[in-house]
PDB file of C-alpha atoms in Angstrom:
ATOM      1  CA  UNK A   1       0.149  -0.140   0.052  1.00 83.00           C
ATOM      2  CA  UNK A   2       2.735   2.355   0.966  1.00 91.00           C
ATOM      3  CA  UNK A   3       5.447   1.001  -1.110  1.00 91.00           C
ATOM      4  CA  UNK A   4       5.297   3.331  -4.034  1.00 93.00           C
ATOM      5  CA  UNK A   5       5.615   6.250  -1.842  1.00 96.00           C
ATOM      6  CA  UNK A   6       8.973   4.789  -0.118  1.00 96.00           C
ATOM      7  CA  UNK A   7       9.902   4.128  -3.934  1.00 96.00           C
ATOM      8  CA  UNK A   8       9.372   7.770  -4.466  1.00 97.00           C
ATOM      9  CA  UNK A   9      11.195   8.705  -1.452  1.00 97.00           C
ATOM     10  CA  UNK A  10      14.386   6.591  -2.209  1.00 97.00           C
ATOM     11  CA  UNK A  11      14.405   7.810  -5.794  1.00 97.00           C
ATOM     12  CA  UNK A  12      14.158  11.706  -4.780  1.00 97.00           C
ATOM     13  CA  UNK A  13      17.201  10.835  -2.229  1.00 97.00           C
ATOM     14  CA  UNK A  14      18.891   9.456  -5.016  1.00 96.00           C
ATOM     15  CA  UNK A  15      18.264  12.355  -7.143  1.00 96.00           C
ATOM     16  CA  UNK A  16      19.379  14.677  -4.537  1.00 95.00           C
ATOM     17  CA  UNK A  17      22.505  12.571  -4.001  1.00 95.00           C
ATOM     18  CA  UNK A  18      23.684  12.646  -7.380  1.00 93.00           C
ATOM     19  CA  UNK A  19      22.957  16.348  -7.890  1.00 92.00           C
ATOM     20  CA  UNK A  20      25.248  17.280  -4.746  1.00 92.00           C
ATOM     21  CA  UNK A  21      27.913  14.913  -6.185  1.00 91.00           C
ATOM     22  CA  UNK A  22      27.569  16.543  -9.500  1.00 89.00           C
ATOM     23  CA  UNK A  23      27.958  19.659  -8.048  1.00 89.00           C
ATOM     24  CA  UNK A  24      30.770  18.680  -5.834  1.00 88.00           C
ATOM     25  CA  UNK A  25      33.116  17.547  -8.978  1.00 88.00           C
ATOM     26  CA  UNK A  26      31.800  20.345 -11.049  1.00 87.00           C
ATOM     27  CA  UNK A  27      33.674  21.055 -14.136  1.00 82.00           C
ATOM     28  CA  UNK A  28      30.998  23.114 -16.184  1.00 82.00           C
ATOM     29  CA  UNK A  29      32.566  26.394 -16.703  1.00 84.00           C
ATOM     30  CA  UNK A  30      29.305  27.912 -16.187  1.00 86.00           C
ATOM     31  CA  UNK A  31      28.684  26.877 -12.967  1.00 84.00           C
ATOM     32  CA  UNK A  32      31.165  28.717  -9.819  1.00 84.00           C
ATOM     33  CA  UNK A  33      33.689  29.207 -12.874  1.00 86.00           C
ATOM     34  CA  UNK A  34      34.139  25.347 -13.267  1.00 84.00           C
ATOM     35  CA  UNK A  35      35.571  24.809  -9.922  1.00 85.00           C
ATOM     36  CA  UNK A  36      33.830  22.238  -7.692  1.00 85.00           C
ATOM     37  CA  UNK A  37      31.541  23.760  -4.711  1.00 87.00           C
ATOM     38  CA  UNK A  38      32.153  22.813  -1.041  1.00 89.00           C
ATOM     39  CA  UNK A  39      28.535  20.846  -0.773  1.00 90.00           C
ATOM     40  CA  UNK A  40      27.810  18.298   1.544  1.00 90.00           C
ATOM     41  CA  UNK A  41      28.355  14.399  -0.092  1.00 90.00           C
ATOM     42  CA  UNK A  42      26.372  11.779   1.215  1.00 91.00           C
ATOM     43  CA  UNK A  43      28.532   8.320   1.622  1.00 92.00           C
ATOM     44  CA  UNK A  44      27.574   4.707   0.822  1.00 93.00           C
ATOM     45  CA  UNK A  45      26.624   3.684   4.244  1.00 96.00           C
ATOM     46  CA  UNK A  46      24.523   6.294   4.764  1.00 95.00           C
ATOM     47  CA  UNK A  47      22.762   5.831   1.639  1.00 96.00           C
ATOM     48  CA  UNK A  48      22.229   2.377   2.293  1.00 97.00           C
ATOM     49  CA  UNK A  49      20.837   2.887   5.382  1.00 97.00           C
ATOM     50  CA  UNK A  50      18.538   5.319   3.936  1.00 97.00           C
ATOM     51  CA  UNK A  51      17.183   3.041   1.174  1.00 97.00           C
ATOM     52  CA  UNK A  52      16.901   0.176   3.566  1.00 97.00           C
ATOM     53  CA  UNK A  53      15.104   1.986   6.181  1.00 97.00           C
ATOM     54  CA  UNK A  54      12.769   3.538   3.659  1.00 97.00           C
ATOM     55  CA  UNK A  55      11.950   0.220   2.409  1.00 96.00           C
ATOM     56  CA  UNK A  56      11.467  -1.246   5.889  1.00 97.00           C
ATOM     57  CA  UNK A  57       9.462   1.870   7.332  1.00 97.00           C
ATOM     58  CA  UNK A  58       6.634   1.532   4.195  1.00 97.00           C
ATOM     59  CA  UNK A  59       6.703  -2.533   4.470  1.00 95.00           C
ATOM     60  CA  UNK A  60       5.795  -2.181   8.120  1.00 96.00           C
ATOM     61  CA  UNK A  61       3.422   0.595   7.428  1.00 95.00           C
ATOM     62  CA  UNK A  62       1.802  -1.379   4.768  1.00 92.00           C
ATOM     63  CA  UNK A  63       1.529  -4.610   7.026  1.00 91.00           C
ATOM     64  CA  UNK A  64      -0.175  -2.416   9.850  1.00 93.00           C
ATOM     65  CA  UNK A  65      -2.271  -0.691   7.347  1.00 92.00           C
ATOM     66  CA  UNK A  66      -3.807  -3.947   5.948  1.00 87.00           C
ATOM     67  CA  UNK A  67      -3.985  -5.409   9.965  1.00 88.00           C
ATOM     68  CA  UNK A  68      -5.973  -2.363  10.307  1.00 89.00           C
ATOM     69  CA  UNK A  69      -7.956  -2.518   7.732  1.00 85.00           C
ATOM     70  CA  UNK A  70      -9.085  -6.262   8.475  1.00 81.00           C
ATOM     71  CA  UNK A  71      -9.800  -5.447  12.054  1.00 85.00           C
ATOM     72  CA  UNK A  72     -12.027  -2.625  11.189  1.00 83.00           C
ATOM     73  CA  UNK A  73     -13.961  -5.008   8.777  1.00 79.00           C
ATOM     74  CA  UNK A  74     -12.920  -2.670   5.764  1.00 76.00           C
ATOM     75  CA  UNK A  75     -11.057  -5.850   4.006  1.00 72.00           C
ATOM     76  CA  UNK A  76     -11.817  -9.516   3.781  1.00 69.00           C
ATOM     77  CA  UNK A  77      -9.029 -11.524   5.328  1.00 67.00           C
ATOM     78  CA  UNK A  78      -9.776 -14.359   3.484  1.00 62.00           C
ATOM     79  CA  UNK A  79      -9.180 -13.267  -0.060  1.00 57.00           C
ATOM     80  CA  UNK A  80      -8.539 -10.694  -2.594  1.00 65.00           C
ATOM     81  CA  UNK A  81     -11.838  -8.870  -3.903  1.00 70.00           C
ATOM     82  CA  UNK A  82     -10.778 -10.625  -7.328  1.00 73.00           C
ATOM     83  CA  UNK A  83      -8.290 -12.603  -9.421  1.00 75.00           C
ATOM     84  CA  UNK A  84      -7.504 -12.829 -13.268  1.00 80.00           C
ATOM     85  CA  UNK A  85      -9.046 -15.638 -14.989  1.00 80.00           C
ATOM     86  CA  UNK A  86      -9.318 -16.653 -18.814  1.00 77.00           C
ATOM     87  CA  UNK A  87     -12.239 -17.922 -20.486  1.00 74.00           C
ATOM     88  CA  UNK A  88     -12.474 -20.861 -22.647  1.00 71.00           C
ATOM     89  CA  UNK A  89     -11.155 -18.673 -25.589  1.00 71.00           C
ATOM     90  CA  UNK A  90      -8.198 -16.814 -23.893  1.00 75.00           C
ATOM     91  CA  UNK A  91      -9.508 -13.596 -22.976  1.00 77.00           C
ATOM     92  CA  UNK A  92      -8.539 -12.185 -19.554  1.00 80.00           C
ATOM     93  CA  UNK A  93     -11.187 -11.110 -17.216  1.00 80.00           C
ATOM     94  CA  UNK A  94     -11.639 -10.383 -13.504  1.00 82.00           C
ATOM     95  CA  UNK A  95     -13.264 -13.029 -11.554  1.00 80.00           C
ATOM     96  CA  UNK A  96     -14.852 -12.426  -7.817  1.00 79.00           C
ATOM     97  CA  UNK A  97     -13.643 -14.862  -5.145  1.00 73.00           C
ATOM     98  CA  UNK A  98     -16.879 -16.737  -5.651  1.00 77.00           C
ATOM     99  CA  UNK A  99     -16.026 -17.609  -9.455  1.00 77.00           C
ATOM    100  CA  UNK A 100     -18.335 -14.998 -10.593  1.00 81.00           C
ATOM    101  CA  UNK A 101     -17.769 -13.268 -13.698  1.00 78.00           C
ATOM    102  CA  UNK A 102     -16.681  -9.403 -12.845  1.00 79.00           C
ATOM    103  CA  UNK A 103     -15.537  -7.525 -16.253  1.00 80.00           C
ATOM    104  CA  UNK A 104     -13.653  -8.260 -18.964  1.00 78.00           C
ATOM    105  CA  UNK A 105      -9.874  -7.089 -19.448  1.00 78.00           C
ATOM    106  CA  UNK A 106      -9.537  -8.170 -23.185  1.00 71.00           C
ATOM    107  CA  UNK A 107     -12.775  -7.357 -24.597  1.00 67.00           C
ATOM    108  CA  UNK A 108     -13.851 -10.540 -26.565  1.00 60.00           C
ATOM    109  CA  UNK A 109     -15.064  -8.453 -29.454  1.00 62.00           C
ATOM    110  CA  UNK A 110     -11.884  -6.519 -30.030  1.00 57.00           C
ATOM    111  CA  UNK A 111      -9.154  -8.949 -28.455  1.00 53.00           C
ATOM    112  CA  UNK A 112      -8.697 -10.798 -31.869  1.00 52.00           C
ATOM    113  CA  UNK A 113      -9.249 -13.995 -29.790  1.00 52.00           C
ATOM    114  CA  UNK A 114     -12.894 -14.468 -30.974  1.00 49.00           C
ATOM    115  CA  UNK A 115     -16.093 -14.035 -29.002  1.00 51.00           C
ATOM    116  CA  UNK A 116     -16.442 -15.850 -25.863  1.00 49.00           C
ATOM    117  CA  UNK A 117     -19.504 -17.610 -27.173  1.00 50.00           C
ATOM    118  CA  UNK A 118     -20.322 -19.546 -30.514  1.00 47.00           C
ATOM    119  CA  UNK A 119     -23.248 -17.219 -31.487  1.00 50.00           C
ATOM    120  CA  UNK A 120     -21.459 -14.151 -30.397  1.00 51.00           C
ATOM    121  CA  UNK A 121     -23.476 -13.158 -27.361  1.00 53.00           C
ATOM    122  CA  UNK A 122     -22.415 -11.539 -24.744  1.00 55.00           C
ATOM    123  CA  UNK A 123     -24.148 -13.495 -21.795  1.00 58.00           C
ATOM    124  CA  UNK A 124     -21.144 -13.875 -19.297  1.00 58.00           C
ATOM    125  CA  UNK A 125     -23.460 -16.928 -16.850  1.00 59.00           C
ATOM    126  CA  UNK A 126     -21.555 -19.687 -18.142  1.00 55.00           C
ATOM    127  CA  UNK A 127     -18.532 -18.379 -17.395  1.00 56.00           C
ATOM    128  CA  UNK A 128     -18.935 -18.610 -13.472  1.00 57.00           C
ATOM    129  CA  UNK A 129     -16.410 -21.102 -12.360  1.00 55.00           C
ATOM    130  CA  UNK A 130     -14.892 -21.607  -9.131  1.00 53.00           C
ATOM    131  CA  UNK A 131     -11.132 -21.056  -9.163  1.00 52.00           C
ATOM    132  CA  UNK A 132      -9.302 -23.525 -11.011  1.00 52.00           C
ATOM    133  CA  UNK A 133     -11.650 -24.094 -13.614  1.00 49.00           C
ATOM    134  CA  UNK A 134     -14.010 -26.044 -11.617  1.00 50.00           C
ATOM    135  CA  UNK A 135     -17.724 -25.640 -12.170  1.00 48.00           C
ATOM    136  CA  UNK A 136     -19.470 -23.778  -9.681  1.00 45.00           C
TER     137      UNK A 136
END
């Protein structure tokens, strides 16, 4: 849940670190006359600690949030709301935890894999199956 935020922080940190290093090793004549600038540099150990620490904090925060959501009843502890499945023609679709068709990912009419029924209808009742392809 919070991993994208942690990765954004890490990428921002790396960008600032690269910028500071470039200013320290400056050889561009239009910046400070081509002389290096006196800017702080972040060491390798500090960088590693920031990266590992950020990943650890975001992973722990995500786990805590998931557990709080389950405890508050906002999330089902047993299973995801849907999973990806394939119909009999190879079209991808979302299926709920009971095996019922939710929506198409690959539209059967435009996927190039053919319609999912022989008569071209969009009826999906016959596609409701339990996980693993067993009949509902």
